[in-house]
Amino acid sequence: MLLGVNPPNFIVPPVEGIAGGGTGYGWTDGGVECSNFGRGVIDPTQIPSADLLQVWCMPSTANVGEQDMPRPFDHVSLLAARNEKESVQIAMRPKLSWASSGMAGTVQIQCSDLCSAAGDRLLVGQSLTMRHVVPILGVPDALVPLSLPISQINLLPGETTSIWVSVDVPAGQPPGHYEGLILITALKADAESSAHTLAKADKYKLNRELKNCLELVEPVDGKPLEEVAERLKSATSSLKKILLLPVFHEFYEDNGSCDMMDEDALSNISIHLKINVTVWDFTLPLTPSLPAVFGVSETVIEDRFGVQHGSEGWYDALDCHFKWLLQYRISPYFCRWGDSMRILAYTCPWPADHPRSEEYYSDPRLAAYAVPYAPILSCSSEARESLRKEVEILKSKHHWPKAYFYLWDEIQCSDLCSAAGDRLLVGQSLTMRHVVPILGVPDALPLNLEQYELIRSMSCDIRSYAPDARVLTTYYCGPSDAQLGSNTFEAFVKVPKYLRPHTQIFCTSEWVFGNREDLATDIIAELQPENGEEWWTYVCMGPSDPQPNWHLGMRGTQHRAVMWRVWKEGGTGFLYWGANCYEKSLAASAEVKFRRGLPPGDGVLFYPGEVFSSSHEPIASIRLERILSGMQDIEYLKLYSSRFGRDKGLALLEKTGVYLNPERYTLEHSPIDIMRAEIYRTCGA
Amino acid sequence: MLLGVNPPNFIVPPVEGIAGGGTGYGWTDGGVECSNFGRGVIDPTQIPSADLLQVWCMPSTANVGEQDMPRPFDHVSLLAARNEKESVQIAMRPKLSWASSGMAGTVQIQCSDLCSAAGDRLLVGQSLTMRHVVPILGVPDALVPLSLPISQINLLPGETTSIWVSVDVPAGQPPGHYEGLILITALKADAESSAHTLAKADKYKLNRELKNCLELVEPVDGKPLEEVAERLKSATSSLKKILLLPVFHEFYEDNGSCDMMDEDALSNISIHLKINVTVWDFTLPLTPSLPAVFGVSETVIEDRFGVQHGSEGWYDALDCHFKWLLQYRISPYFCRWGDSMRILAYTCPWPADHPRSEEYYSDPRLAAYAVPYAPILSCSSEARESLRKEVEILKSKHHWPKAYFYLWDEIQCSDLCSAAGDRLLVGQSLTMRHVVPILGVPDALPLNLEQYELIRSMSCDIRSYAPDARVLTTYYCGPSDAQLGSNTFEAFVKVPKYLRPHTQIFCTSEWVFGNREDLATDIIAELQPENGEEWWTYVCMGPSDPQPNWHLGMRGTQHRAVMWRVWKEGGTGFLYWGANCYEKSLAASAEVKFRRGLPPGDGVLFYPGEVFSSSHEPIASIRLERILSGMQDIEYLKLYSSRFGRDKGLALLEKTGVYLNPERYTLEHSPIDIMRAEIYRTCGA
């Protein structure tokens, strides 16, 4: 115990017998998992990566926060239909730091293709993708693509990071069991340490030296041999000087032999995460069974990307948004607000007689499309003629049954401010939030006769060109100046009487029902499906927690439950007011701000790629992925119901605990897997 | 409006007359500040940095969170005495992204020296330092040093980052006004873009190519000239090939001319932040007026840094901690717990007759030091002899009045668990938190006769060697098996009667007083200062919010108020149980975890440097800086009171609204500046 430096009679306090007390370790849980690295520099190439970081998997409905604590490591098993996308998250947290610049360290993630025994493959980069989960307002939401098959991410001390892994099964993929491997490896701090990278200044210097050297050796033809020899000597000394530059310092000792990480060595120390995917013999219909129409703001695109309305760049930007959203089983419509009550909504920016319009309208992934009602912006005869022509062309097409007109998005503020809710709501307590004027949210029925006349006239116009045209009207309350019912919900239920035949798609807010989902049957009972009448729903500001919606900060199952709710209540379509409704900005890469007065995330389902990278491709939110999952769940439930009846489908939803009502649905992921597995078991080959 | 691509009768919806509505911008506040950058690549070298990021200043008592919203830009003005450290924060948030790899962009921060008109300087890197504020459990806390005078940090989209700027005025600094500049510049994504940096693989390749080239040109002596010419040709083509490597791509077009950022151009686009410091003619005493003794766990140092007890590395590690903490006006003691009730506490790891011990004990920044009571760990005669010798040597030294013995740190769990609080607390509501056994917190008085005998015997030992030795005992309640008072607080107040003359420093928890600060006078009245008795206090788990303490997540002024409270209540010293009491770990760079059962941050005032960098220097917490500020405030208040009397000092504290009582003190920073300015005005030259 005594060292030479101590005088002989000085007792260095012993280590033995020390326990408890204030600076003892009274609360250790499960012991320390890493070996004693002490003070030395940690070389991640010499240590199993599992000693440096923890890796665990989380379902797609988990919100993996920066402070989330590690769970046991496990491999991934997914079940997916053909034409289905399934996702899982890989969470990582450093146990210690092995880098030196404020972060814990860099991790390499490497994916292989997923292969079946029959030799079929799900290709990495195509069917298998990885994205980095980036927090928005502190909540994990933005999914920033990682390069494939090898990518690097930086881990921060004391912070959990998550990677979103998706398997997108092509419609033609042979069913079977596919297996692949994800290798996760702690990397030496090459790319970020200034000692190891070549900054621009160094590069510039190196480049210049090399050019000088080249000048020495280049023009030798015809030169006297002595000069050539002289130049050769100079070049030699130049090259030696270059090789002594600090940038090559690491290569001095080993005489240039490569100490780069060997592939096998790498894989020896890597964390091996197996990913198994069972593709089963059910193909999700290319065209979603339930149309989900989502608004995309023209204005936002024009401002943020600096594209002039009607310019080539404008068409390109719209095209990019259209195609990108189709991947999510969403039928986009572009929109722009007219004078405070009318909306111009259109799915295709091209007129119906333009060659490109067919590409839009006939895309099989499109379940419904909005036909622009041109006179909404200008009542000129030219506009009316344009409308007539549009309808004439479209109504002859096979896709015409997908067409709808969305004409109205209007709020009677006076009505709202006078606590409309009190008069209109059944079965739901009213909070201040509900009566705040929700400008800009598609909610209200035109309430007075003047408005009624306008909608009637527009609808008549349209139906004079095509009697079977569908007009969609959104509302969340009954008329205020007509006596249609004895109580407020009754007035709301009777709206179809009032708007018939000028509306075919009666689109109501889910918020109105509160937790009284049974009222949905009253709505449906009021309709005349034989005359093509349908009931659709929407969510926006409301309903709020604990009901399903897509606000930031809600639980993952709460996001996914929006579509479970739709399916259970029996609506035949869904509308969402905005997928890109950020606060105004004039730069593509400007910070995305949510609009004031709206719950965070409301109206924002993806982000501009430019905010996170140099890519123009939109960045999906986690919520958008969960919308897709919900849309896919509907196809599963529909398949099951087609075999065993809708009642059995409803029973399955309830029995597995996935969804019981708007305030009772699973908070955990496993019931979802159980339900899907049951459908696979009973409907599979 | 119509472009050629449109058929003539198709109306592209016009932009005019669009306002309100769902996708309009109903909630813009103050307009968009940046110009229209559109979709193009943003070149930060061509754009004022103020268009790319927002910069604003925050006081040192602000907790600047990642979601904090920008405030107006302003320059910095600080007031500081000599030998004082003052800090301010520079917050930054990107307006948009100009980088391409998931972050918003890189910012360069460049500081100048602070200069006075007389030519005196506060040197950057010495007196002026910058640290990056890094969140711990999501709360800004760790201060990771930035390199000086130029440093770079990365900003993330939608995230506020803060830089902690400190001015540490040397004791000999001439008073005056000092002015300096901080330049903040958005940088082109050189260092982080893979297109621009040379990864190790590239470097390896380059190195190899250069060596091949060298081999071609090197051994030319005695070679036939034709061969030399041949080799020269090969070298030429090799060099040309090298220069065509992708890494030099950026130099192709401009023929190698340097497009590096010009210093002047840089400063033109930079954000200029002026920093003004008024150094006034008051020098904070080198030795703190109020001793603040802080525990440093030996055990944690040994485990985490892998240093064997008593080894050279162990002494080095302790030495590093000792010196580092002295900067914070803190008098450290190292500690280790004995059998569940006794503590070994010592300030110097060397025996008093070792040449190095004087370096510790006579350091003028040390206000108090713990002398090890060696027999606490072993009752051998050798240990007793060692103690005798220590005391014999130390009591003859000029610094002996700073010496104290800290022998006890013990909790009677049975007592605590039987809701000791109920019996002991006056003026404070009791919550569950208070009765949870607070293992490891130095709190309790030895409560039964056996323990009393032990403490009596140890104290007698010590005082037999030095009658004027001071024994410190911590406690938060009165004895449970002796009848000293009629109620619990009375029992607590009477503790000195019981422990006299075996304790001189009666160190009580601030938690006991609740919001009844008046009870402090009862404590003080009980003491015999003429016999060297003193009252010190401590905080640990308690008190909790809203009272002052150093837990993570408390307000900045709440951290700083601990010392205001001490000064107001009239204690003459302060004890804190642990500055480095992390959960057990066997690697220096392992993630820092707080101990379970303790409020976050309790017992942790700094972090191992290895967690955030390759440096062994500890990383201060923001809370530690605020402790220092509080200690400095005490010197200000003492100066003021020495001129105008303690009552006037108390009145100033109250009048400015800085501190009124444990539950009423300023939440904002400005009263602190007002108080300091008033002391400067009235006590300055």
PDB file of N, CA and C in Angstrom, chain A residues 189-227:
ATOM      1  N   ALA A 189     -12.153   8.199 -34.693  1.00  0.00           N
ATOM      2  CA  ALA A 189     -12.583   9.558 -35.021  1.00  0.00           C
ATOM      3  C   ALA A 189     -11.796  10.141 -36.181  1.00  0.00           C
ATOM      4  N   ASP A 190     -11.901   9.495 -37.331  1.00  0.00           N
ATOM      5  CA  ASP A 190     -11.142   9.977 -38.485  1.00  0.00           C
ATOM      6  C   ASP A 190     -11.714  11.245 -39.060  1.00  0.00           C
ATOM      7  N   ALA A 191     -12.961  11.113 -39.417  1.00  0.00           N
ATOM      8  CA  ALA A 191     -13.547  12.154 -40.248  1.00  0.00           C
ATOM      9  C   ALA A 191     -13.712  13.457 -39.485  1.00  0.00           C
ATOM     10  N   GLU A 192     -13.712  13.378 -38.170  1.00  0.00           N
ATOM     11  CA  GLU A 192     -14.021  14.623 -37.468  1.00  0.00           C
ATOM     12  C   GLU A 192     -12.826  15.220 -36.744  1.00  0.00           C
ATOM     13  N   SER A 193     -11.764  14.450 -36.636  1.00  0.00           N
ATOM     14  CA  SER A 193     -10.632  14.994 -35.910  1.00  0.00           C
ATOM     15  C   SER A 193      -9.774  15.818 -36.848  1.00  0.00           C
ATOM     16  N   SER A 194      -9.416  16.966 -36.400  1.00  0.00           N
ATOM     17  CA  SER A 194      -8.661  17.843 -37.290  1.00  0.00           C
ATOM     18  C   SER A 194      -7.282  17.251 -37.582  1.00  0.00           C
ATOM     19  N   ALA A 195      -6.802  16.403 -36.666  1.00  0.00           N
ATOM     20  CA  ALA A 195      -5.497  15.788 -36.897  1.00  0.00           C
ATOM     21  C   ALA A 195      -5.562  14.827 -38.077  1.00  0.00           C
ATOM     22  N   HIS A 196      -6.742  14.338 -38.355  1.00  0.00           N
ATOM     23  CA  HIS A 196      -6.840  13.319 -39.380  1.00  0.00           C
ATOM     24  C   HIS A 196      -7.406  13.811 -40.704  1.00  0.00           C
ATOM     25  N   THR A 197      -8.150  14.867 -40.669  1.00  0.00           N
ATOM     26  CA  THR A 197      -8.729  15.295 -41.930  1.00  0.00           C
ATOM     27  C   THR A 197      -7.872  16.366 -42.557  1.00  0.00           C
ATOM     28  N   LEU A 198      -8.126  16.521 -43.784  1.00  0.00           N
ATOM     29  CA  LEU A 198      -7.382  17.495 -44.538  1.00  0.00           C
ATOM     30  C   LEU A 198      -8.315  18.676 -44.755  1.00  0.00           C
ATOM     31  N   ALA A 199      -8.050  19.723 -44.066  1.00  0.00           N
ATOM     32  CA  ALA A 199      -8.884  20.911 -44.232  1.00  0.00           C
ATOM     33  C   ALA A 199      -8.575  21.532 -45.581  1.00  0.00           C
ATOM     34  N   LYS A 200      -9.409  22.451 -45.951  1.00  0.00           N
ATOM     35  CA  LYS A 200      -9.236  23.056 -47.252  1.00  0.00           C
ATOM     36  C   LYS A 200      -7.862  23.712 -47.394  1.00  0.00           C
ATOM     37  N   ALA A 201      -7.437  24.345 -46.317  1.00  0.00           N
ATOM     38  CA  ALA A 201      -6.147  25.031 -46.362  1.00  0.00           C
ATOM     39  C   ALA A 201      -5.015  24.034 -46.637  1.00  0.00           C
ATOM     40  N   ASP A 202      -5.079  22.898 -45.936  1.00  0.00           N
ATOM     41  CA  ASP A 202      -4.061  21.873 -46.150  1.00  0.00           C
ATOM     42  C   ASP A 202      -4.104  21.363 -47.584  1.00  0.00           C
ATOM     43  N   LYS A 203      -5.325  21.170 -48.036  1.00  0.00           N
ATOM     44  CA  LYS A 203      -5.489  20.630 -49.379  1.00  0.00           C
ATOM     45  C   LYS A 203      -4.943  21.588 -50.417  1.00  0.00           C
ATOM     46  N   TYR A 204      -5.227  22.864 -50.158  1.00  0.00           N
ATOM     47  CA  TYR A 204      -4.751  23.872 -51.077  1.00  0.00           C
ATOM     48  C   TYR A 204      -3.222  23.846 -51.156  1.00  0.00           C
ATOM     49  N   LYS A 205      -2.620  23.746 -49.985  1.00  0.00           N
ATOM     50  CA  LYS A 205      -1.170  23.703 -49.894  1.00  0.00           C
ATOM     51  C   LYS A 205      -0.618  22.472 -50.628  1.00  0.00           C
ATOM     52  N   LEU A 206      -1.233  21.356 -50.350  1.00  0.00           N
ATOM     53  CA  LEU A 206      -0.804  20.105 -50.957  1.00  0.00           C
ATOM     54  C   LEU A 206      -0.918  20.186 -52.474  1.00  0.00           C
ATOM     55  N   ASN A 207      -2.031  20.722 -52.918  1.00  0.00           N
ATOM     56  CA  ASN A 207      -2.280  20.859 -54.336  1.00  0.00           C
ATOM     57  C   ASN A 207      -1.193  21.723 -54.996  1.00  0.00           C
ATOM     58  N   ARG A 208      -0.859  22.812 -54.309  1.00  0.00           N
ATOM     59  CA  ARG A 208       0.142  23.723 -54.847  1.00  0.00           C
ATOM     60  C   ARG A 208       1.515  23.055 -54.917  1.00  0.00           C
ATOM     61  N   GLU A 209       1.868  22.349 -53.851  1.00  0.00           N
ATOM     62  CA  GLU A 209       3.156  21.653 -53.818  1.00  0.00           C
ATOM     63  C   GLU A 209       3.249  20.627 -54.938  1.00  0.00           C
ATOM     64  N   LEU A 210       2.163  19.939 -55.128  1.00  0.00           N
ATOM     65  CA  LEU A 210       2.165  18.913 -56.171  1.00  0.00           C
ATOM     66  C   LEU A 210       2.318  19.544 -57.549  1.00  0.00           C
ATOM     67  N   LYS A 211       1.674  20.690 -57.720  1.00  0.00           N
ATOM     68  CA  LYS A 211       1.790  21.361 -59.016  1.00  0.00           C
ATOM     69  C   LYS A 211       3.211  21.849 -59.255  1.00  0.00           C
ATOM     70  N   ASN A 212       3.798  22.365 -58.184  1.00  0.00           N
ATOM     71  CA  ASN A 212       5.212  22.780 -58.309  1.00  0.00           C
ATOM     72  C   ASN A 212       6.083  21.605 -58.709  1.00  0.00           C
ATOM     73  N   CYS A 213       5.808  20.515 -58.071  1.00  0.00           N
ATOM     74  CA  CYS A 213       6.574  19.309 -58.342  1.00  0.00           C
ATOM     75  C   CYS A 213       6.382  18.876 -59.794  1.00  0.00           C
ATOM     76  N   LEU A 214       5.166  18.972 -60.222  1.00  0.00           N
ATOM     77  CA  LEU A 214       4.862  18.600 -61.604  1.00  0.00           C
ATOM     78  C   LEU A 214       5.611  19.494 -62.579  1.00  0.00           C
ATOM     79  N   GLU A 215       5.661  20.774 -62.252  1.00  0.00           N
ATOM     80  CA  GLU A 215       6.389  21.710 -63.112  1.00  0.00           C
ATOM     81  C   GLU A 215       7.855  21.322 -63.231  1.00  0.00           C
ATOM     82  N   LEU A 216       8.367  20.807 -62.154  1.00  0.00           N
ATOM     83  CA  LEU A 216       9.772  20.388 -62.161  1.00  0.00           C
ATOM     84  C   LEU A 216      10.019  19.232 -63.114  1.00  0.00           C
ATOM     85  N   VAL A 217       9.101  18.296 -63.128  1.00  0.00           N
ATOM     86  CA  VAL A 217       9.366  17.080 -63.899  1.00  0.00           C
ATOM     87  C   VAL A 217       8.767  17.096 -65.297  1.00  0.00           C
ATOM     88  N   GLU A 218       7.808  17.990 -65.510  1.00  0.00           N
ATOM     89  CA  GLU A 218       7.048  17.865 -66.747  1.00  0.00           C
ATOM     90  C   GLU A 218       7.822  18.148 -68.035  1.00  0.00           C
ATOM     91  N   PRO A 219       8.285  19.393 -68.223  1.00  0.00           N
ATOM     92  CA  PRO A 219       8.768  19.699 -69.583  1.00  0.00           C
ATOM     93  C   PRO A 219      10.216  19.264 -69.770  1.00  0.00           C
ATOM     94  N   VAL A 220      10.448  17.971 -69.787  1.00  0.00           N
ATOM     95  CA  VAL A 220      11.830  17.491 -69.852  1.00  0.00           C
ATOM     96  C   VAL A 220      12.338  17.239 -71.271  1.00  0.00           C
ATOM     97  N   ASP A 221      11.400  17.075 -72.176  1.00  0.00           N
ATOM     98  CA  ASP A 221      11.856  16.731 -73.528  1.00  0.00           C
ATOM     99  C   ASP A 221      12.765  17.823 -74.067  1.00  0.00           C
ATOM    100  N   GLY A 222      13.853  17.386 -74.613  1.00  0.00           N
ATOM    101  CA  GLY A 222      14.779  18.330 -75.207  1.00  0.00           C
ATOM    102  C   GLY A 222      15.646  19.078 -74.221  1.00  0.00           C
ATOM    103  N   LYS A 223      15.409  18.835 -72.932  1.00  0.00           N
ATOM    104  CA  LYS A 223      16.247  19.513 -71.930  1.00  0.00           C
ATOM    105  C   LYS A 223      17.575  18.771 -71.795  1.00  0.00           C
ATOM    106  N   PRO A 224      18.639  19.520 -71.480  1.00  0.00           N
ATOM    107  CA  PRO A 224      19.912  18.836 -71.238  1.00  0.00           C
ATOM    108  C   PRO A 224      19.753  17.830 -70.115  1.00  0.00           C
ATOM    109  N   LEU A 225      20.444  16.731 -70.234  1.00  0.00           N
ATOM    110  CA  LEU A 225      20.273  15.653 -69.274  1.00  0.00           C
ATOM    111  C   LEU A 225      20.676  16.069 -67.867  1.00  0.00           C
ATOM    112  N   GLU A 226      21.674  16.973 -67.796  1.00  0.00           N
ATOM    113  CA  GLU A 226      22.080  17.406 -66.452  1.00  0.00           C
ATOM    114  C   GLU A 226      20.930  18.133 -65.761  1.00  0.00           C
ATOM    115  N   GLU A 227      20.241  18.954 -66.581  1.00  0.00           N
ATOM    116  CA  GLU A 227      19.127  19.684 -66.006  1.00  0.00           C
ATOM    117  C   GLU A 227      18.038  18.710 -65.565  1.00  0.00           C
TER     118      GLU A 227
END
